[in-house]
Structures are given as structure tokens and as C-alpha cells.
XYZ file of C-alpha atoms in Angstrom:
547
model
C 16.996 37.447 -33.580
C 16.919 39.040 -36.912
C 13.539 39.264 -38.143
C 14.289 38.579 -41.951
C 16.197 35.362 -40.843
C 13.083 33.816 -39.195
C 10.379 35.431 -41.477
C 9.943 32.345 -43.560
C 9.451 29.939 -40.842
C 7.347 32.104 -38.724
C 5.119 32.766 -41.828
C 4.689 28.947 -42.559
C 3.781 28.573 -38.889
C 1.183 31.352 -39.378
C -0.438 29.721 -42.226
C -0.613 26.411 -40.853
C -2.020 27.695 -37.721
C -4.746 29.316 -39.756
C -5.630 25.675 -41.038
C -5.189 24.088 -37.505
C -6.921 26.983 -35.364
C -9.103 29.184 -37.312
C -10.566 27.552 -40.679
C -14.269 26.324 -40.037
C -14.608 28.052 -36.740
C -18.237 29.299 -37.710
C -19.487 25.764 -38.557
C -20.163 24.352 -35.095
C -22.584 26.207 -32.773
C -21.298 27.250 -29.422
C -21.233 24.068 -27.107
C -22.887 23.332 -23.818
C -22.147 24.126 -21.005
C -18.838 25.854 -21.358
C -18.448 27.727 -24.627
C -21.818 29.290 -23.892
C -20.816 30.305 -20.255
C -17.702 32.207 -21.330
C -19.593 33.659 -24.436
C -22.556 34.412 -22.636
C -20.390 36.411 -19.872
C -19.215 38.623 -22.570
C -22.422 39.092 -24.198
C -24.004 40.115 -21.049
C -21.041 42.541 -20.249
C -21.939 44.110 -23.587
C -25.502 44.515 -22.466
C -24.701 45.970 -18.893
C -21.970 48.106 -20.572
C -19.373 46.768 -18.338
C -15.621 46.202 -18.960
C -14.637 45.146 -15.454
C -17.545 43.214 -13.871
C -18.306 39.818 -15.341
C -22.125 39.217 -15.765
C -24.129 36.003 -16.223
C -27.880 35.715 -15.743
C -27.865 39.464 -15.273
C -25.884 39.101 -12.117
C -22.079 39.441 -11.331
C -20.257 36.081 -11.607
C -16.763 35.622 -10.393
C -15.647 32.130 -11.406
C -12.884 33.677 -13.454
C -10.967 36.985 -13.645
C -11.947 39.634 -16.171
C -9.178 39.396 -18.934
C -10.673 36.581 -21.269
C -14.081 38.211 -21.047
C -12.610 41.586 -22.275
C -10.913 39.767 -25.333
C -14.123 38.002 -26.130
C -16.041 41.415 -25.782
C -13.524 43.058 -28.147
C -14.058 40.289 -30.625
C -17.896 40.424 -30.417
C -17.612 44.206 -30.930
C -15.163 43.842 -33.964
C -16.594 40.554 -35.690
C -20.016 40.498 -34.514
C -21.754 38.260 -32.034
C -21.335 34.954 -33.503
C -19.366 31.712 -33.307
C -16.355 32.708 -35.311
C -15.751 35.743 -33.169
C -16.116 33.845 -29.935
C -13.472 31.057 -31.146
C -11.213 33.819 -32.683
C -9.639 34.647 -29.169
C -8.373 31.231 -28.153
C -7.186 30.795 -31.773
C -5.126 33.930 -31.910
C -3.582 33.117 -28.576
C -2.934 29.634 -29.775
C -0.890 31.159 -32.748
C 0.889 33.305 -30.273
C 1.844 30.396 -28.363
C 3.188 28.639 -31.351
C 5.369 31.554 -32.230
C 6.619 31.611 -28.686
C 7.645 27.845 -28.958
C 9.601 28.725 -32.010
C 11.283 31.732 -30.308
C 12.052 29.597 -27.191
C 13.485 26.803 -29.502
C 15.726 29.045 -31.409
C 16.945 30.664 -28.212
C 17.737 27.088 -26.657
C 19.236 25.539 -29.863
C 20.297 28.386 -32.288
C 18.654 26.259 -35.046
C 15.641 27.563 -36.980
C 14.629 24.154 -38.451
C 14.587 22.585 -34.943
C 12.772 25.729 -33.573
C 10.289 25.315 -36.374
C 9.646 21.730 -35.430
C 9.189 22.912 -31.791
C 6.375 25.024 -32.911
C 5.108 22.389 -35.368
C 4.540 19.543 -32.817
C 2.835 22.052 -30.598
C 0.486 23.467 -33.129
C -0.493 19.817 -34.182
C -1.060 18.318 -30.822
C -4.413 17.116 -30.391
C -5.329 18.904 -27.109
C -3.826 22.205 -28.113
C -5.814 22.081 -31.338
C -8.921 21.307 -29.383
C -8.389 24.283 -26.883
C -7.632 26.615 -29.831
C -11.026 26.072 -31.188
C -13.076 26.197 -28.007
C -13.846 29.023 -25.937
C -12.154 28.460 -22.507
C -9.927 30.456 -20.411
C -7.422 27.776 -20.696
C -5.767 28.589 -24.070
C -5.273 32.467 -23.033
C -3.951 31.286 -19.669
C -1.558 28.686 -21.252
C -0.079 31.205 -23.639
C 0.476 33.922 -21.199
C 2.465 31.649 -18.908
C 4.427 30.492 -21.830
C 5.231 34.193 -22.941
C 6.195 34.965 -19.172
C 8.664 31.997 -19.079
C 10.149 32.596 -22.757
C 10.619 36.213 -21.594
C 12.569 35.014 -18.508
C 14.769 32.567 -20.400
C 15.461 35.205 -23.006
C 16.724 37.530 -20.153
C 18.681 34.526 -18.874
C 20.647 33.639 -22.007
C 20.838 36.908 -23.576
C 22.395 39.178 -20.625
C 22.001 42.269 -22.675
C 18.270 41.745 -22.845
C 17.864 41.059 -19.012
C 15.995 44.089 -18.236
C 13.481 43.927 -20.815
C 13.060 40.161 -20.536
C 12.642 40.252 -16.638
C 9.994 43.037 -17.091
C 8.090 41.052 -19.573
C 8.382 38.044 -17.426
C 6.227 39.845 -14.753
C 4.026 41.579 -17.181
C 2.991 38.356 -18.733
C 2.607 36.741 -15.518
C 0.302 39.544 -14.424
C -1.912 38.920 -17.415
C -2.034 35.313 -16.609
C -3.225 36.430 -13.154
C -6.065 38.461 -14.658
C -6.946 35.283 -16.659
C -7.320 32.550 -14.312
C -5.868 33.609 -10.852
C -2.951 33.560 -8.904
C -1.593 30.265 -9.915
C -0.519 31.887 -13.305
C 2.117 33.679 -11.178
C 2.932 30.593 -9.213
C 3.558 28.521 -12.130
C 6.009 30.853 -13.562
C 7.575 31.808 -10.232
C 8.202 28.118 -9.308
C 9.737 27.263 -12.503
C 12.208 30.248 -12.329
C 13.164 29.536 -8.692
C 13.678 25.948 -9.183
C 15.787 26.521 -12.333
C 17.961 29.136 -10.764
C 18.335 26.921 -7.683
C 19.352 23.946 -9.713
C 21.902 25.930 -11.650
C 23.200 27.619 -8.349
C 22.473 31.031 -9.772
C 19.837 32.465 -7.441
C 21.762 35.850 -7.466
C 20.554 36.288 -11.099
C 17.314 37.610 -9.693
C 19.043 39.788 -7.031
C 18.777 42.849 -8.989
C 16.869 45.925 -9.439
C 15.071 44.885 -12.443
C 13.282 42.167 -10.521
C 11.870 45.260 -8.151
C 10.839 46.991 -11.264
C 9.268 43.952 -12.689
C 7.279 43.159 -9.400
C 6.075 46.886 -9.541
C 4.813 46.109 -12.965
C 3.168 42.920 -11.738
C 1.434 44.788 -9.183
C 0.278 47.614 -11.221
C -1.229 45.256 -13.856
C -2.655 42.402 -11.788
C -3.975 43.990 -8.427
C -6.278 46.956 -9.179
C -9.036 44.570 -10.540
C -8.845 42.165 -7.743
C -8.951 45.275 -5.450
C -11.877 46.883 -7.174
C -13.774 43.530 -7.011
C -13.112 43.199 -3.159
C -14.003 46.843 -2.496
C -17.258 46.459 -4.665
C -18.554 42.983 -3.742
C -16.625 42.136 -0.608
C -17.207 38.349 0.649
C -19.420 37.614 -2.452
C -16.373 38.076 -4.488
C -13.537 36.437 -2.117
C -15.867 33.461 -1.197
C -16.664 32.493 -4.842
C -13.331 33.337 -6.485
C -10.649 32.456 -3.687
C -12.630 29.756 -1.825
C -15.068 28.188 -4.180
C -12.762 28.096 -7.371
C -9.308 27.779 -5.669
C -9.233 26.526 -2.210
C -12.400 24.311 -2.574
C -11.014 22.586 -5.708
C -7.932 21.434 -3.826
C -9.872 19.825 -1.260
C -12.813 18.440 -3.418
C -12.991 16.755 -6.597
C -15.437 18.211 -9.123
C -15.146 15.122 -11.225
C -14.157 12.275 -9.011
C -13.209 9.723 -11.808
C -10.255 12.154 -12.644
C -8.843 11.937 -9.114
C -6.068 9.658 -9.748
C -2.333 9.976 -9.609
C -1.851 8.943 -13.025
C -4.668 11.206 -14.588
C -2.250 14.157 -15.498
C 0.789 12.171 -16.721
C -1.509 10.241 -18.939
C -3.258 13.351 -20.191
C -0.070 15.150 -21.051
C 0.981 12.151 -23.170
C -2.193 11.255 -24.728
C -3.318 14.474 -25.495
C -0.395 15.287 -27.592
C -1.939 12.916 -30.221
C -0.527 12.034 -32.844
C 2.996 12.631 -31.265
C 2.256 10.698 -27.976
C 4.606 7.906 -28.751
C 7.411 10.211 -29.733
C 6.623 12.194 -26.444
C 7.032 9.039 -24.273
C 10.400 8.112 -25.855
C 11.580 11.833 -25.777
C 10.840 12.124 -22.008
C 12.780 8.757 -21.473
C 15.818 10.275 -23.516
C 15.317 13.610 -22.045
C 16.341 12.417 -18.529
C 19.674 10.993 -19.934
C 20.211 14.397 -21.430
C 19.270 16.464 -18.486
C 21.863 14.841 -16.333
C 24.807 14.557 -18.770
C 27.701 16.824 -18.007
C 27.380 19.164 -20.877
C 23.479 19.466 -20.486
C 22.276 22.835 -21.947
C 20.466 25.116 -19.597
C 17.218 24.704 -21.535
C 16.915 21.064 -20.247
C 16.846 21.925 -16.617
C 14.420 24.975 -17.481
C 12.014 22.644 -19.499
C 12.158 19.941 -16.544
C 11.233 22.831 -14.065
C 8.478 24.157 -16.212
C 6.900 20.774 -16.515
C 7.407 20.182 -12.717
C 5.965 23.447 -11.772
C 2.697 22.527 -13.403
C 2.591 19.340 -11.885
C 3.407 20.810 -8.342
C 0.509 22.992 -8.688
C -2.157 20.802 -10.204
C -1.223 17.310 -9.138
C -2.204 17.763 -5.501
C -5.570 19.308 -6.151
C -8.543 16.772 -6.090
C -10.406 18.565 -8.879
C -8.454 17.546 -12.117
C -9.490 18.481 -15.455
C -7.748 17.750 -18.954
C -7.120 21.438 -19.780
C -5.404 22.332 -16.532
C -2.081 20.431 -17.856
C -2.084 22.796 -20.851
C 0.474 25.034 -19.472
C 3.279 21.818 -19.662
C 2.275 21.452 -23.658
C 5.003 24.210 -24.876
C 7.821 22.512 -22.764
C 6.750 18.878 -23.937
C 6.717 19.976 -27.618
C 10.326 21.726 -27.192
C 11.936 18.607 -25.587
C 10.069 16.299 -28.161
C 11.258 18.378 -30.957
C 14.772 18.482 -29.705
C 15.062 14.532 -29.584
C 13.068 13.982 -32.968
C 15.231 16.494 -34.846
C 18.431 15.152 -33.397
C 17.497 11.670 -34.402
C 16.787 12.730 -37.933
C 19.939 14.615 -38.229
C 22.045 11.659 -37.090
C 19.844 9.076 -38.853
C 19.123 7.168 -35.868
C 17.583 3.649 -36.333
C 15.367 3.995 -33.190
C 13.287 6.819 -34.738
C 12.523 4.781 -37.966
C 11.426 1.859 -35.557
C 9.342 4.551 -33.621
C 7.909 6.083 -36.676
C 6.820 2.613 -38.071
C 5.095 1.572 -34.704
C 3.463 4.747 -34.578
C 1.997 4.336 -38.053
C 0.580 0.859 -37.114
C -0.787 2.417 -33.968
C -2.531 4.973 -36.152
C -4.314 2.202 -37.862
C -6.694 2.035 -35.023
C -8.323 5.207 -36.143
C -9.939 3.719 -39.179
C -11.127 0.733 -37.380
C -12.492 3.036 -34.653
C -14.336 5.217 -37.278
C -15.875 2.023 -38.779
C -17.108 1.087 -35.164
C -18.232 4.542 -34.447
C -20.298 4.696 -37.627
C -22.321 1.641 -36.436
C -22.546 2.514 -32.587
C -23.148 6.233 -33.023
C -24.941 6.563 -36.413
C -27.072 9.283 -35.252
C -24.075 11.734 -35.357
C -23.182 10.806 -38.851
C -24.241 12.395 -41.880
C -23.621 9.478 -44.080
C -21.670 6.091 -43.838
C -20.291 6.898 -47.321
C -18.534 9.787 -45.792
C -16.984 7.625 -43.023
C -15.956 5.093 -45.502
C -14.271 7.748 -47.606
C -12.458 9.196 -44.626
C -11.275 5.369 -43.701
C -9.654 4.976 -47.260
C -7.989 8.271 -46.968
C -6.739 7.499 -43.561
C -5.246 4.190 -44.694
C -3.780 5.828 -47.779
C -2.084 8.461 -45.447
C -0.694 5.818 -42.774
C 0.618 3.520 -45.864
C 2.444 6.770 -47.182
C 3.806 7.159 -43.508
C 4.992 3.642 -43.467
C 6.750 3.994 -46.890
C 8.540 7.245 -45.818
C 9.589 5.691 -42.383
C 11.111 2.640 -44.446
C 12.853 4.914 -46.789
C 14.166 6.995 -43.857
C 12.492 10.112 -45.223
C 11.199 11.231 -41.777
C 10.524 14.742 -42.665
C 7.979 13.332 -45.244
C 6.576 11.221 -42.752
C 6.026 14.270 -40.455
C 4.482 16.042 -43.393
C 1.957 13.318 -43.872
C 1.337 12.961 -40.118
C 0.388 16.702 -40.143
C -2.568 16.088 -42.204
C -4.178 13.684 -39.908
C -5.709 16.230 -37.610
C -7.126 18.812 -40.171
C -8.649 15.597 -41.983
C -10.439 14.695 -38.822
C -11.529 18.364 -38.215
C -12.672 18.481 -41.849
C -15.039 15.360 -41.052
C -16.434 16.864 -37.925
C -17.452 20.171 -39.865
C -18.780 17.940 -42.540
C -21.157 16.345 -39.919
C -21.855 19.602 -38.085
C -25.561 19.519 -38.788
C -25.875 15.974 -37.040
C -23.486 17.117 -34.303
C -25.143 20.359 -33.266
C -28.414 19.151 -31.718
C -26.283 16.976 -29.306
C -23.673 19.589 -28.365
C -25.661 22.769 -28.512
C -28.969 24.384 -27.591
C -28.976 26.662 -30.338
C -31.363 24.921 -32.556
C -33.717 24.006 -29.740
C -33.832 27.588 -28.457
C -34.421 28.712 -31.991
C -37.121 26.469 -32.553
C -38.947 27.645 -29.303
C -38.698 31.219 -30.062
C -39.793 31.030 -33.697
C -42.631 29.039 -33.017
C -44.256 30.035 -29.658
C -44.400 33.351 -27.498
C -42.286 33.032 -24.505
C -42.760 35.882 -21.956
C -41.534 34.231 -18.716
C -38.869 31.851 -17.323
C -37.970 28.761 -19.346
C -37.321 25.644 -17.254
C -34.352 23.869 -18.199
C -32.179 20.835 -17.607
C -29.137 21.815 -15.600
C -26.771 20.968 -18.581
C -28.842 23.217 -21.019
C -29.452 26.373 -18.650
C -26.436 28.328 -19.785
C -26.935 27.492 -23.520
C -30.684 28.338 -23.365
C -29.811 31.416 -21.614
C -27.326 32.696 -24.182
C -29.418 31.812 -27.261
C -32.805 32.921 -26.092
C -31.908 35.842 -23.686
C -34.652 34.784 -21.609
C -34.475 34.233 -17.796
C -34.081 30.550 -16.943
C -34.568 27.966 -14.186
C -33.068 24.702 -13.424
C -34.638 21.602 -12.911
C -32.462 18.983 -11.232
C -34.431 16.675 -9.146
C -32.150 14.944 -6.753
C -29.070 15.706 -8.948
C -25.816 17.154 -8.346
C -25.642 20.822 -8.001
C -23.536 23.136 -9.720
C -19.860 23.320 -8.351
C -20.335 27.098 -8.331
C -23.771 28.277 -7.454
C -25.703 30.196 -10.520
C -27.987 33.068 -9.828
C -30.869 31.309 -11.074
C -33.640 29.656 -9.578
C -32.913 26.086 -9.008
C -35.134 23.282 -7.948
C -33.873 19.958 -6.869
C -36.961 18.885 -5.137
C -40.582 17.683 -6.113
C -42.177 20.567 -4.195
C -39.913 23.190 -5.699
C -40.672 22.239 -9.294
C -44.415 21.995 -8.679
C -44.724 25.371 -6.929
C -42.682 26.955 -9.826
C -45.037 25.594 -12.287
C -48.167 26.726 -10.484
C -46.903 30.163 -10.336
C -46.111 30.542 -14.257
C -49.222 28.654 -15.315
C -47.750 28.183 -18.819
C -44.054 26.925 -18.886
C -41.877 26.238 -21.899
C -39.109 23.802 -21.082
C -35.819 22.401 -22.706
C -35.298 19.220 -20.949
C -33.091 16.099 -20.880
C -35.160 13.006 -21.055
C -34.685 12.362 -17.263
C -35.949 15.841 -16.480
C -38.986 15.209 -18.804
C -39.694 11.937 -16.959
C -39.794 13.831 -13.586
C -42.222 16.343 -15.051
C -44.468 13.748 -16.386
C -44.593 12.327 -13.021
C -45.245 15.864 -11.294
C -47.823 17.351 -13.628
C -51.358 16.428 -12.563
C -53.919 14.816 -14.918
C -56.054 18.036 -15.114
C -52.733 20.193 -16.427
C -51.323 19.647 -19.921
C -47.723 18.454 -20.669
C -46.987 18.580 -24.446
C -43.518 17.557 -26.137
C -43.330 20.093 -28.918
C -40.246 18.880 -30.553
C -37.151 16.723 -29.713
C -33.993 17.996 -30.969
C -31.102 15.854 -30.392
C -31.252 14.962 -26.879
C -33.220 18.213 -26.078
C -36.917 18.027 -25.515
C -38.884 21.128 -25.982
C -41.900 20.979 -23.801
C -44.958 23.156 -22.951
C -46.585 22.676 -19.675
C -50.215 24.400 -18.958
C -51.217 24.001 -15.341
C -54.967 23.993 -14.986
């Protein structure tokens, strides 16, 4: 690809990505329990002057490999220890993923406009936007897998680039292994082997470039794991390989998600507002896949999506974010179907666009319902009604565009919906933060009281309280479900444990859910004093003095 031929399209994607992924990232506080977990680990790595060992609660923690924490630490050192810096990492990787989708689309179809639509659909898919704006490992992991597979496809269709393409395939696969573990390489490898087997071209990887690539993979991926095994032995291998990999296959962390349809429904539903187009594209995709003149990209995308399901579907622990590596492939196949239908003026696309617009009318109705049921999260009903009016106007504009067969206009209006919803979230951040983050409760406690010992927290708040106060924390979770991965903090799930802890401290400050507060009110004797200092959202700031 010549850079000057693609610069315009890439610049547009970059500017739109700034709106979708970066604009407003400083508004919302880092949320419980996951954003503060990953950000807190990077923060404590700075405290311990560590680049290779992840720390949390002043102890090494091995739920995930090191690479995302390194990126977060670099971001904190460059931009400061703040919300924007933490979210800058997934946002930048999301942008890279969009450019990779564009690159793959052009390699596959040799059409810049269709390639642009590939990037556009991926960029504006609901879950992709959400994960671009939240601090998890999943976006970084997803993009490294995408870069790995795009590099391979580049090598496959551009024989003169075979060497560099294969080397990059292994390099990016190694980086995915350093981001989330061996499943990164497994997804990439299964995709490639299935693709070549279907095309009866396994000889493509019978070359010296694969040996060099595998050596690059070993050099990048293996040393950190070898160092952790050498330094921490079974404490690392048990937590990382058994608890966070093998055990997740056998046990469901969230039992309600453990169904056969969870991932298919998630893939389709979380590509909102493109979900209806994705369903139809998948149906038409199978027809294209088995046609005599099928492009190689069709079997490649099919193998890509299949590999993600092969890895994650059998495991009992299922999470929405696990399906993310399939999003780029789904976006490309959807863009292909939609673009071809636009060019050929297919009637079914007009029908689909009209149906989609009517489905989207559920959003204003949902907003009105939510403004009454969840009024505590809303700054003002006037804002809700204003948003509803704008939504309806946009949907009417979409209907007009569809009926006039102006599908590109329809798409441009559709692209406004998610940024509009994000803007509404930012507008309500002062109301949302107390229910999603422990920042305000922690700040209130530190500002008004001298805390010189361990803070007692509900399980859900422990990571956030630790992040925002930098104080030692203990967890009260009487008769509750323990952490899936044990945390190196005092953990009390019995009445006796809680009482003993309170007696040792004499004065204890707490940040609690309502249920944990009820447990303490039951356990604290009449001679002692329990005082609710402030209620912030669903967090109760409490002081207990044992007499």
C-alpha cells in the first residue's frame, strides 16, 4: 500500500477514533472493581520500582502477565497518575486495531472505501468503544491478536512480504502471550492452521521464515515467564496457569453466563448499533464462503472467528470481553456485505436499514423508563428529555436517508448515536461516580479523619479503596463468595474473624455496602460505638470504636 493513497482515510479514522475512544476519558473516576485493579497494579509497580513484577496490596500478583502493566506504568510516568492516563492505553490500542482492520480490508478487497467501512464498523461497535474506554487487558490483547493475524494474511497474499509478515505474526503473537497468556498464540495459530488446511496449502508454513519467527516468539514471550517461575516457583504457576487458566475451564466464575448461546449472543448484541447488519451479514457470508469464486479472506475470517470460539466456548468461565478478538473479523465481513449491497443498490439493505431504525426507537423509550426507575443516577430529567428528542430526530433522519436510498448518509447519522450516549454519560458523571467508584468515599475519609491503620471494606470496594487511599485494607464478606483469585489482604468471612479484627484495631474506619454494614451492626456490642459518617452512593463510610 502506498501511504499517500491511504492517508486521507486513515486520518479520518484517527480523528473519529479520538472522539469515540479518547474524548472525555478524564471525566469518570476509575471504576470498581477492575479498572482500579489494573491501574492499582501499575501504580504499585511504580512504588516498588518494578518493571517486571506486578504488585497489588504490596505483594506480587499474577492474575495477568506483565505487558499491560508496563504500558500503564509508562502512561502514568508520561501523563501523570490520573484517569486519562490509565484509559489512554486501551484507547490508543483501540485506534491501532481500527487501522489494522482498515489494512486487512484493503488487503482483502483492494478497495479503500470498503476498507474504510471495515475500520468504521469496528470503531463504532458498542463493546469495542466500551473496552477502548475502560482499563482492562482485553483491548491490548485483542489488538495484538489482530496485528498478528493481519501480518500473516499480508504474508499470504503478498508473497514478496512473506518473510517480514511471518516474523511479525510471531512477534505480535508473542506480545499477546505477554498480555494475557498462551491463549493469545493459540488463537492465532489455530486460525492459521485451519485456514491453510482448508485451502490445502499447509506447505506455506514449511519454510525457514517460520523457524525464524518461532525463534522471535521464544525470545519475546518466554523470558518473563521463565523469570517468574525461577523467582516465585509454584506461587506463580499455581495462580497463573492453574487458577487463571485451567480452573476457568472447569469452573464458572459467573454461573449465569455459562450457556451455549452466551458468546454468539454477545458477539451480535455487543456490535450495536450494527447488530442487525451483523446477523444478515453472517447469513450471507456463509453463501459467499462456499461459492466457487470465494476470496481467500472469507475462509480466513471464518477460521478467525472459529478459533476464538474453539478457545473460549468450552470454558465454563465466560465473560463478555472474552469474545473481543472476534470483533475485527466480524466487522470486516459485515463491511463487505454492506458495501457490496450499497454499490449494487440491493433492496434488502434498504429494508434492513428501515427495520434497524425502528428497533433503535427502543432507545428513547428506554431512556424515559430509566429516568424514572434509576433517577438517582440522573442529573436532571430535562437532560433525559433533551436526549430523547435528539435521538428521535436522528432516527427520523435515518429513516429518511434509508427511504431515499442514501445509505452513506444513513451510516453517518448512525455513527452519531454512540458519541451522543457517551456525552450523556459524561454529563451525568457526578451522579454516576458515587455508584461506580470509591474515589469520593475514599477522599472524604482521608480529608476528614486521621486513618493510621487498616480500612475495613466490602469485597467489591477493596481494590478501589486501596487505590485511592494507599492504605492497607481488609475485607469483610461474611458468608459471601470469596475472590476467584485470592487477594493478599486479611479476609473475614466469619463473625469471629470480624470481631477479632475489630478488637485488635480498637478504632476502625470502614467503607461498606449496606449488607456489610448490617453485619457490623449485628456484631458490634452495645458498649462499643458504630457511627455512619457519610453515605456516598452505595458506599457507607463508617467509624467503629471498640470499648
